[in-house]
């Protein structure tokens, strides 16, 4: 495979394809298992079946056979993908002469970022959010593709290893055209186009911000987030979604996921199939725990653009439609560009991280960041005169609204240390597979 440049490109693409499968970000790590753990859904689908995995996840019953099988499948698929990434990283040095132009820096940079990204979500799932010196060891951080038992590290040490890979990735991705501004439309058959389907330079900065926020280093997290925000402001990349794209006259062109704002998204070509039985083509779709609009505890103001994520289906109203795809794949022979996207990192998260970092030192500055996102969601009345606790409450409400179906709410509650999500006593650490516990080494 690594004897040609196309082999390297195929290996990298294969990693993204692996991540987009329903066992990972095509379902379980977005609207599926992790969405249920975040108490985003209340009933519908398999939640109504008392012995289903999702009904057990709703109560944090990880020890049941059906739920345990999903938990172990996620672990196995993530580490299998890491093994493939490590092989790719190894051969970027062994066969460096095969890669032309900036492809060595970009492919190796993306691969290092992918290794950091996958390990980070493994950490968020299978370890306590404890970054003290007294913390127990957690997950293995695997840097070599070889049949050997990898040592396990404390959460703080895992974060250090993640940030090491992130730094190396960012150094290499300074050659990324999304960072340099190089026009690559006519080069290499467009290989370096559509950079938000890859862990590009700014997506890696977004990942860095997310990691540091989780590790309770909010000032440093804000520094990384502001780099992304600055790029949006100065380079007009990751622009806010336009109202006409949210509700166009031709529904096939509807930008359901606000795709222009994605720092990183997976091209999940079977997304339409993945949501069938959960939201689409079912008489019992999964329904949000909170009321969509109206009442005293609702998700969206009537003016909120995000209400467009709900449609009518099979005679039902307000069915979650964020990931619905048009039955048409092309219009006049052109592939619809807004199909098949699973958002992974968004520009809005960068604003929330900065707001959270500023809530104590500059409450009005924090509100300015929140109000900008709210304005871009159609909410013209600004938040004013809020104390730090109230600002944090508004940030939580934004996570509940903005990332519905994307799996980030569970991780938000975990880093905040929320004891009860909705009415459930949250259990944030998923069990490692029995074999890992039996054979794992401690560093």
Short mmCIF file of C-alpha atoms in Angstrom, two decimals:
data_model
loop_
_atom_site.label_atom_id
_atom_site.label_comp_id
_atom_site.label_asym_id
_atom_site.label_seq_id
_atom_site.Cartn_x
_atom_site.Cartn_y
_atom_site.Cartn_z
CA UNK A 1 0.00 0.00 0.00
CA UNK A 2 2.72 2.49 0.93
CA UNK A 3 4.74 2.03 -2.24
CA UNK A 4 2.67 4.78 -3.92
CA UNK A 5 1.28 8.13 -2.88
CA UNK A 6 -2.23 6.90 -3.68
CA UNK A 7 -1.68 4.15 -1.12
CA UNK A 8 -1.00 6.72 1.59
CA UNK A 9 -4.09 8.68 0.60
CA UNK A 10 -6.20 5.52 0.66
CA UNK A 11 -4.88 4.56 4.09
CA UNK A 12 -5.75 7.99 5.49
CA UNK A 13 -9.19 7.93 3.87
CA UNK A 14 -9.75 4.48 5.32
CA UNK A 15 -9.27 5.88 8.81
CA UNK A 16 -11.95 8.50 8.31
CA UNK A 17 -14.25 5.85 6.85
CA UNK A 18 -13.69 3.67 9.93
CA UNK A 19 -14.65 6.54 12.21
CA UNK A 20 -17.85 7.18 10.25
CA UNK A 21 -19.22 3.66 10.79
CA UNK A 22 -22.36 3.24 12.96
CA UNK A 23 -20.30 1.52 15.68
CA UNK A 24 -18.45 4.84 16.13
CA UNK A 25 -19.36 8.37 15.03
CA UNK A 26 -21.98 7.23 12.53
CA UNK A 27 -24.22 6.42 15.51
CA UNK A 28 -22.92 5.27 18.90
CA UNK A 29 -20.56 8.17 19.65
CA UNK A 30 -23.00 10.81 18.43
CA UNK A 31 -26.78 10.38 18.58
CA UNK A 32 -26.67 6.75 19.81
CA UNK A 33 -25.01 5.48 22.98
CA UNK A 34 -23.36 8.77 23.99
CA UNK A 35 -26.51 10.75 23.19
CA UNK A 36 -28.52 8.43 25.44
CA UNK A 37 -25.89 8.72 28.20
CA UNK A 38 -26.24 12.49 27.97
CA UNK A 39 -29.97 12.06 28.58
CA UNK A 40 -30.73 13.79 25.28
CA UNK A 41 -33.51 11.32 24.47
CA UNK A 42 -36.44 10.35 26.64
CA UNK A 43 -38.38 7.71 24.74
CA UNK A 44 -38.93 6.19 21.33
CA UNK A 45 -37.02 3.64 19.30
CA UNK A 46 -35.29 0.99 21.39
CA UNK A 47 -35.54 3.22 24.49
CA UNK A 48 -39.08 1.88 24.88
CA UNK A 49 -37.83 -1.72 25.07
CA UNK A 50 -37.00 -2.44 28.71
CA UNK A 51 -34.23 -4.92 27.90
CA UNK A 52 -32.57 -2.99 25.09
CA UNK A 53 -29.04 -1.58 25.31
CA UNK A 54 -30.29 2.01 25.07
CA UNK A 55 -32.81 1.53 27.88
CA UNK A 56 -29.94 0.25 30.04
CA UNK A 57 -27.70 3.16 28.97
CA UNK A 58 -30.46 5.54 30.05
CA UNK A 59 -29.94 4.16 33.57
CA UNK A 60 -26.13 3.75 33.21
CA UNK A 61 -26.38 -0.04 33.42
CA UNK A 62 -23.13 -0.90 31.68
CA UNK A 63 -22.95 -4.43 33.07
CA UNK A 64 -25.92 -5.79 31.10
CA UNK A 65 -24.96 -8.12 28.25
CA UNK A 66 -26.45 -6.00 25.44
CA UNK A 67 -25.03 -2.70 26.68
CA UNK A 68 -21.66 -4.23 27.52
CA UNK A 69 -21.38 -5.52 23.95
CA UNK A 70 -21.69 -1.98 22.54
CA UNK A 71 -19.23 -0.56 25.07
CA UNK A 72 -16.65 -3.20 24.19
CA UNK A 73 -17.27 -2.82 20.44
CA UNK A 74 -16.52 0.92 20.65
CA UNK A 75 -13.27 0.20 22.51
CA UNK A 76 -12.18 -2.42 19.99
CA UNK A 77 -13.01 -0.38 16.89
CA UNK A 78 -11.29 2.72 18.25
CA UNK A 79 -8.07 0.88 19.04
CA UNK A 80 -8.19 -0.96 15.72
CA UNK A 81 -8.37 2.42 14.00
CA UNK A 82 -5.45 3.65 16.12
CA UNK A 83 -3.42 0.64 14.96
CA UNK A 84 -4.06 1.60 11.33
CA UNK A 85 -3.14 5.21 12.06
CA UNK A 86 0.11 4.11 13.71
CA UNK A 87 1.00 2.02 10.66
CA UNK A 88 0.40 5.06 8.47
CA UNK A 89 2.54 7.27 10.71
CA UNK A 90 5.35 4.71 10.67
CA UNK A 91 5.41 4.54 6.88
CA UNK A 92 5.35 8.31 6.37
CA UNK A 93 8.96 8.17 7.57
CA UNK A 94 9.90 4.86 5.97
CA UNK A 95 8.57 5.91 2.56
CA UNK A 96 8.83 9.67 2.79
CA UNK A 97 10.28 9.94 -0.70
CA UNK A 98 6.99 8.63 -2.13
CA UNK A 99 5.07 11.72 -0.97
CA UNK A 100 5.18 14.77 -3.22
CA UNK A 101 4.81 18.48 -2.47
CA UNK A 102 3.40 19.09 1.00
CA UNK A 103 1.69 15.72 1.23
CA UNK A 104 4.23 14.36 3.73
CA UNK A 105 3.48 17.16 6.19
CA UNK A 106 -0.26 17.09 5.63
CA UNK A 107 -0.80 13.33 5.69
CA UNK A 108 1.50 12.78 8.68
CA UNK A 109 0.02 15.81 10.45
CA UNK A 110 -3.52 14.51 9.99
CA UNK A 111 -2.51 11.05 11.16
CA UNK A 112 -0.94 12.39 14.36
CA UNK A 113 -4.04 14.49 14.96
CA UNK A 114 -6.25 11.45 14.43
CA UNK A 115 -4.26 9.48 16.98
CA UNK A 116 -4.74 12.31 19.49
CA UNK A 117 -8.43 12.70 18.64
CA UNK A 118 -9.28 9.01 19.06
CA UNK A 119 -7.33 8.62 22.29
CA UNK A 120 -9.04 11.71 23.69
CA UNK A 121 -12.52 10.31 23.19
CA UNK A 122 -11.38 6.99 24.66
CA UNK A 123 -10.19 8.96 27.69
CA UNK A 124 -13.51 10.81 27.95
CA UNK A 125 -15.40 7.51 27.82
CA UNK A 126 -13.31 5.01 29.79
CA UNK A 127 -11.57 7.07 32.47
CA UNK A 128 -12.46 9.28 35.39
CA UNK A 129 -12.13 13.02 34.83
CA UNK A 130 -9.46 13.13 37.52
CA UNK A 131 -6.27 14.98 36.66
CA UNK A 132 -4.68 14.88 40.10
CA UNK A 133 -1.40 13.13 40.88
CA UNK A 134 -3.35 10.59 42.92
CA UNK A 135 -5.53 9.53 39.99
CA UNK A 136 -5.63 5.88 39.00
CA UNK A 137 -4.21 4.78 35.68
CA UNK A 138 -6.72 4.78 32.85
CA UNK A 139 -6.39 3.94 29.14
CA UNK A 140 -3.36 2.81 27.15
CA UNK A 141 -1.86 5.39 24.79
CA UNK A 142 -0.66 3.36 21.82
CA UNK A 143 2.03 4.78 19.54
CA UNK A 144 3.22 1.65 17.75
CA UNK A 145 1.44 -0.80 15.47
CA UNK A 146 2.78 -4.01 16.93
CA UNK A 147 1.30 -6.97 18.80
CA UNK A 148 2.31 -5.92 22.29
CA UNK A 149 0.47 -4.88 25.44
CA UNK A 150 0.58 -1.10 25.81
CA UNK A 151 0.95 0.48 29.24
CA UNK A 152 -1.89 2.41 30.83
CA UNK A 153 -1.48 6.00 31.97
CA UNK A 154 -3.17 8.38 34.38
CA UNK A 155 -5.62 10.84 32.79
CA UNK A 156 -3.13 13.69 33.23
CA UNK A 157 -0.42 11.70 31.46
CA UNK A 158 -2.82 10.78 28.64
CA UNK A 159 -3.65 14.47 28.17
CA UNK A 160 0.09 15.24 28.01
CA UNK A 161 0.56 12.58 25.32
CA UNK A 162 -2.46 13.88 23.39
CA UNK A 163 -1.14 17.43 23.48
CA UNK A 164 2.26 16.18 22.33
CA UNK A 165 0.69 14.64 19.23
CA UNK A 166 -1.40 17.78 18.73
CA UNK A 167 1.70 20.00 18.83
CA UNK A 168 3.52 17.81 16.32
CA UNK A 169 0.44 17.79 14.09
CA UNK A 170 0.08 21.57 14.19
CA UNK A 171 3.75 22.06 13.33
CA UNK A 172 3.32 19.86 10.24
CA UNK A 173 -0.06 21.31 9.29
CA UNK A 174 1.38 24.78 8.92
CA UNK A 175 1.62 23.55 5.30
CA UNK A 176 -2.15 22.99 5.22
CA UNK A 177 -3.75 25.12 2.46
CA UNK A 178 -6.59 26.07 4.81
CA UNK A 179 -3.88 27.75 6.92
CA UNK A 180 -1.59 29.08 4.18
CA UNK A 181 -4.40 30.21 1.89
CA UNK A 182 -2.83 28.38 -1.06
CA UNK A 183 -5.17 27.80 -4.00
CA UNK A 184 -5.26 24.03 -4.51
CA UNK A 185 -8.37 23.77 -6.68
CA UNK A 186 -6.38 22.75 -9.75
CA UNK A 187 -3.70 20.68 -8.05
CA UNK A 188 -3.46 16.96 -7.41
CA UNK A 189 -6.97 16.31 -8.73
CA UNK A 190 -8.41 18.40 -5.90
CA UNK A 191 -6.99 16.15 -3.17
CA UNK A 192 -6.49 19.07 -0.78
CA UNK A 193 -9.95 20.54 -1.28
CA UNK A 194 -12.80 20.08 1.23
CA UNK A 195 -10.46 20.38 4.18
CA UNK A 196 -13.26 20.33 6.77
CA UNK A 197 -13.67 16.60 5.99
CA UNK A 198 -10.14 16.22 7.38
CA UNK A 199 -8.48 17.10 10.66
CA UNK A 200 -7.12 20.31 9.18
CA UNK A 201 -4.99 22.90 10.96
CA UNK A 202 -7.90 24.77 12.54
CA UNK A 203 -9.79 21.60 13.44
CA UNK A 204 -6.69 20.51 15.36
CA UNK A 205 -6.66 23.87 17.16
CA UNK A 206 -10.31 23.19 17.99
CA UNK A 207 -9.38 19.75 19.29
CA UNK A 208 -6.64 21.34 21.40
CA UNK A 209 -9.18 23.76 22.88
CA UNK A 210 -11.56 20.87 23.66
CA UNK A 211 -8.81 18.80 25.32
CA UNK A 212 -7.58 21.69 27.48
CA UNK A 213 -11.13 22.59 28.54
CA UNK A 214 -11.73 18.98 29.58
CA UNK A 215 -8.45 19.02 31.54
CA UNK A 216 -9.66 22.16 33.34
CA UNK A 217 -7.07 24.44 31.76
CA UNK A 218 -9.59 27.01 30.54
CA UNK A 219 -7.18 29.88 29.88
CA UNK A 220 -5.07 27.75 27.54
CA UNK A 221 -8.22 26.31 25.99
CA UNK A 222 -9.41 29.81 25.19
CA UNK A 223 -6.08 30.66 23.53
CA UNK A 224 -6.52 27.81 21.07
CA UNK A 225 -10.20 28.60 20.52
CA UNK A 226 -9.40 32.24 19.78
CA UNK A 227 -7.01 31.18 17.02
CA UNK A 228 -9.95 29.50 15.28
CA UNK A 229 -12.27 32.43 15.92
CA UNK A 230 -9.61 34.77 14.56
CA UNK A 231 -9.38 32.73 11.37
CA UNK A 232 -13.14 32.92 10.96
CA UNK A 233 -13.04 36.69 11.34
CA UNK A 234 -9.97 37.40 9.21
CA UNK A 235 -10.12 34.67 6.55
CA UNK A 236 -13.87 34.16 6.26
CA UNK A 237 -13.56 30.42 6.79
CA UNK A 238 -16.14 28.45 8.79
CA UNK A 239 -18.71 31.22 8.14
CA UNK A 240 -22.00 31.23 10.01
CA UNK A 241 -24.80 29.41 8.23
CA UNK A 242 -27.07 31.64 6.15
CA UNK A 243 -30.77 31.76 6.90
CA UNK A 244 -31.58 31.05 3.25
CA UNK A 245 -29.57 27.82 3.46
CA UNK A 246 -31.47 26.68 6.55
CA UNK A 247 -34.87 27.06 4.93
CA UNK A 248 -34.40 27.21 1.14
CA UNK A 249 -37.21 27.02 -1.38
CA UNK A 250 -35.78 23.68 -2.59
CA UNK A 251 -35.70 21.31 0.40
CA UNK A 252 -32.99 19.20 -1.27
CA UNK A 253 -30.58 22.08 -0.68
CA UNK A 254 -31.40 22.45 3.03
CA UNK A 255 -28.27 22.75 5.15
CA UNK A 256 -29.55 20.71 8.09
CA UNK A 257 -26.25 20.52 10.00
CA UNK A 258 -25.05 24.11 9.34
CA UNK A 259 -22.19 22.64 7.36
CA UNK A 260 -20.29 25.88 6.71
CA UNK A 261 -19.53 26.02 10.44
CA UNK A 262 -17.89 22.60 10.71
CA UNK A 263 -14.22 22.69 11.64
CA UNK A 264 -14.24 18.93 11.16
CA UNK A 265 -16.99 16.64 9.92
CA UNK A 266 -17.11 13.04 8.81
CA UNK A 267 -18.44 12.22 5.35
CA UNK A 268 -20.81 9.52 6.56
CA UNK A 269 -22.16 8.21 3.27
CA UNK A 270 -24.66 5.87 4.95
CA UNK A 271 -25.93 8.42 7.46
CA UNK A 272 -29.42 8.20 6.00
CA UNK A 273 -29.41 4.45 6.66
CA UNK A 274 -27.95 4.90 10.15
CA UNK A 275 -30.86 7.04 11.36
CA UNK A 276 -33.63 4.79 10.05
CA UNK A 277 -35.44 3.25 12.98
CA UNK A 278 -34.06 5.93 15.30
CA UNK A 279 -35.60 9.05 13.79
CA UNK A 280 -36.67 8.31 10.24
CA UNK A 281 -39.08 5.78 8.71
CA UNK A 282 -40.37 4.61 12.07
CA UNK A 283 -43.61 5.13 13.96
CA UNK A 284 -41.63 5.41 17.20
CA UNK A 285 -38.69 7.81 16.72
CA UNK A 286 -36.43 8.79 19.60
CA UNK A 287 -37.70 12.03 21.12
CA UNK A 288 -35.76 14.73 22.98
CA UNK A 289 -36.14 14.74 26.75
CA UNK A 290 -36.90 18.43 26.85
CA UNK A 291 -39.88 20.04 25.14
CA UNK A 292 -38.86 21.52 21.80
CA UNK A 293 -40.58 24.86 22.31
CA UNK A 294 -43.21 26.39 24.60
CA UNK A 295 -43.71 25.83 28.31
CA UNK A 296 -41.33 26.66 31.16
CA UNK A 297 -38.45 24.31 30.32
CA UNK A 298 -37.98 24.16 26.58
CA UNK A 299 -35.05 23.89 24.23
CA UNK A 300 -35.71 26.52 21.60
CA UNK A 301 -37.20 29.97 21.34
CA UNK A 302 -39.69 30.21 18.48
CA UNK A 303 -37.20 32.39 16.56
CA UNK A 304 -34.31 29.92 16.93
CA UNK A 305 -33.00 28.63 13.60
CA UNK A 306 -32.31 25.29 15.29
CA UNK A 307 -36.02 24.57 15.35
CA UNK A 308 -35.53 23.73 11.67
CA UNK A 309 -33.92 20.50 12.89
CA UNK A 310 -37.42 19.16 13.49
CA UNK A 311 -39.83 18.00 10.80
CA UNK A 312 -43.00 16.01 10.35
CA UNK A 313 -42.62 12.30 9.54
CA UNK A 314 -45.16 9.49 9.28
CA UNK A 315 -47.89 11.72 10.68
CA UNK A 316 -45.74 12.69 13.68
CA UNK A 317 -44.67 16.27 14.45
CA UNK A 318 -41.36 17.61 15.73
CA UNK A 319 -39.33 14.57 14.75
CA UNK A 320 -35.58 15.20 15.00
CA UNK A 321 -34.40 15.71 11.41
CA UNK A 322 -30.90 17.13 11.78
CA UNK A 323 -29.35 14.16 9.99
CA UNK A 324 -32.11 13.49 7.47
CA UNK A 325 -30.91 13.46 3.93
CA UNK A 326 -32.82 14.23 0.79
CA UNK A 327 -33.70 11.14 -1.23
CA UNK A 328 -31.89 12.87 -4.06
CA UNK A 329 -28.14 12.47 -4.16
CA UNK A 330 -27.70 14.79 -7.13
CA UNK A 331 -29.47 17.71 -8.78
CA UNK A 332 -28.84 18.11 -12.49
CA UNK A 333 -25.93 15.67 -12.18
CA UNK A 334 -24.24 17.61 -9.35
CA UNK A 335 -23.74 15.83 -6.02
CA UNK A 336 -25.55 17.70 -3.25
CA UNK A 337 -22.75 19.18 -1.12
CA UNK A 338 -24.60 19.26 2.20
CA UNK A 339 -25.42 15.55 2.37
CA UNK A 340 -23.91 12.90 4.58
CA UNK A 341 -22.19 15.16 7.11
CA UNK A 342 -21.71 14.21 10.75
CA UNK A 343 -20.41 17.29 12.60
CA UNK A 344 -17.52 16.50 14.95
CA UNK A 345 -16.10 19.93 15.89
CA UNK A 346 -18.01 23.19 15.31
CA UNK A 347 -17.03 26.86 15.35
CA UNK A 348 -19.75 27.56 17.95
CA UNK A 349 -17.95 25.36 20.51
CA UNK A 350 -14.96 27.71 20.29
CA UNK A 351 -17.17 30.63 21.33
CA UNK A 352 -18.61 28.65 24.25
CA UNK A 353 -15.12 27.72 25.46
CA UNK A 354 -13.97 31.35 25.34
CA UNK A 355 -17.13 32.50 27.12
CA UNK A 356 -16.60 29.94 29.86
CA UNK A 357 -13.00 31.05 30.33
CA UNK A 358 -14.07 34.71 30.66
CA UNK A 359 -17.11 34.37 32.92
CA UNK A 360 -15.21 35.29 36.10
CA UNK A 361 -12.72 37.88 34.81
CA UNK A 362 -14.88 39.54 32.18
CA UNK A 363 -18.58 38.60 32.45
CA UNK A 364 -19.63 41.06 29.76
CA UNK A 365 -17.00 39.73 27.38
CA UNK A 366 -18.31 36.23 28.01
CA UNK A 367 -21.85 37.40 27.26
CA UNK A 368 -20.64 39.07 24.06
CA UNK A 369 -19.34 35.71 22.82
CA UNK A 370 -22.57 33.93 23.75
CA UNK A 371 -24.72 36.65 22.26
CA UNK A 372 -22.90 36.46 18.94
CA UNK A 373 -23.71 32.76 18.59
CA UNK A 374 -27.29 33.40 19.69
CA UNK A 375 -27.62 36.18 17.11
CA UNK A 376 -26.42 33.77 14.42
CA UNK A 377 -29.20 31.42 15.54
CA UNK A 378 -31.88 34.07 15.05
CA UNK A 379 -32.05 35.19 18.70
CA UNK A 380 -31.85 38.96 18.55
CA UNK A 381 -32.48 39.72 22.23
CA UNK A 382 -29.09 39.70 23.99
CA UNK A 383 -28.35 38.22 27.39
CA UNK A 384 -27.41 40.97 29.86
CA UNK A 385 -26.27 41.47 33.45
CA UNK A 386 -25.63 37.84 34.36
CA UNK A 387 -23.31 36.66 37.11
CA UNK A 388 -20.78 33.86 36.44
CA UNK A 389 -23.12 31.10 37.63
CA UNK A 390 -25.92 32.34 35.40
CA UNK A 391 -23.50 32.58 32.46
CA UNK A 392 -22.51 28.95 33.01
CA UNK A 393 -26.18 27.98 33.02
CA UNK A 394 -26.62 29.71 29.67
CA UNK A 395 -23.56 27.88 28.30
CA UNK A 396 -25.11 24.58 29.38
CA UNK A 397 -28.36 25.51 27.64
CA UNK A 398 -26.37 26.20 24.47
CA UNK A 399 -24.70 22.77 24.66
CA UNK A 400 -28.17 21.24 25.02
CA UNK A 401 -29.45 23.11 21.96
CA UNK A 402 -26.45 23.26 19.68
CA UNK A 403 -25.06 19.74 19.93
CA UNK A 404 -28.29 17.74 20.07
CA UNK A 405 -27.56 14.40 18.43
CA UNK A 406 -23.79 14.99 18.29
CA UNK A 407 -22.76 13.43 21.62
CA UNK A 408 -21.09 16.44 23.23
CA UNK A 409 -23.60 17.02 26.04
CA UNK A 410 -22.54 13.91 27.99
CA UNK A 411 -18.91 15.02 27.89
CA UNK A 412 -19.88 18.56 28.92
CA UNK A 413 -21.62 17.21 32.02
CA UNK A 414 -18.66 14.95 32.75
CA UNK A 415 -16.13 17.76 32.80
CA UNK A 416 -18.53 19.89 34.87
CA UNK A 417 -18.96 17.05 37.35
CA UNK A 418 -22.75 17.08 37.14
CA UNK A 419 -24.03 14.48 39.61
CA UNK A 420 -27.47 14.04 38.10
CA UNK A 421 -28.32 14.50 34.44
CA UNK A 422 -32.08 15.00 34.24
CA UNK A 423 -33.33 12.56 36.91
CA UNK A 424 -30.54 10.00 36.55
CA UNK A 425 -27.50 9.56 38.76
CA UNK A 426 -24.80 9.76 36.09
CA UNK A 427 -22.02 7.18 35.88
CA UNK A 428 -19.37 8.70 33.66
CA UNK A 429 -16.74 5.97 33.45
CA UNK A 430 -17.53 3.17 31.02
CA UNK A 431 -15.96 -0.20 31.87
CA UNK A 432 -12.95 -1.36 29.90
CA UNK A 433 -13.26 -4.78 28.25
CA UNK A 434 -12.51 -7.64 30.63
CA UNK A 435 -9.53 -8.73 28.53
CA UNK A 436 -7.91 -5.29 28.83
CA UNK A 437 -8.31 -5.35 32.59
CA UNK A 438 -6.81 -8.85 32.78
CA UNK A 439 -3.82 -8.15 30.52
CA UNK A 440 -3.23 -4.40 30.78
CA UNK A 441 0.11 -3.08 32.01
CA UNK A 442 0.58 -0.06 34.25
CA UNK A 443 3.09 2.63 33.40
#
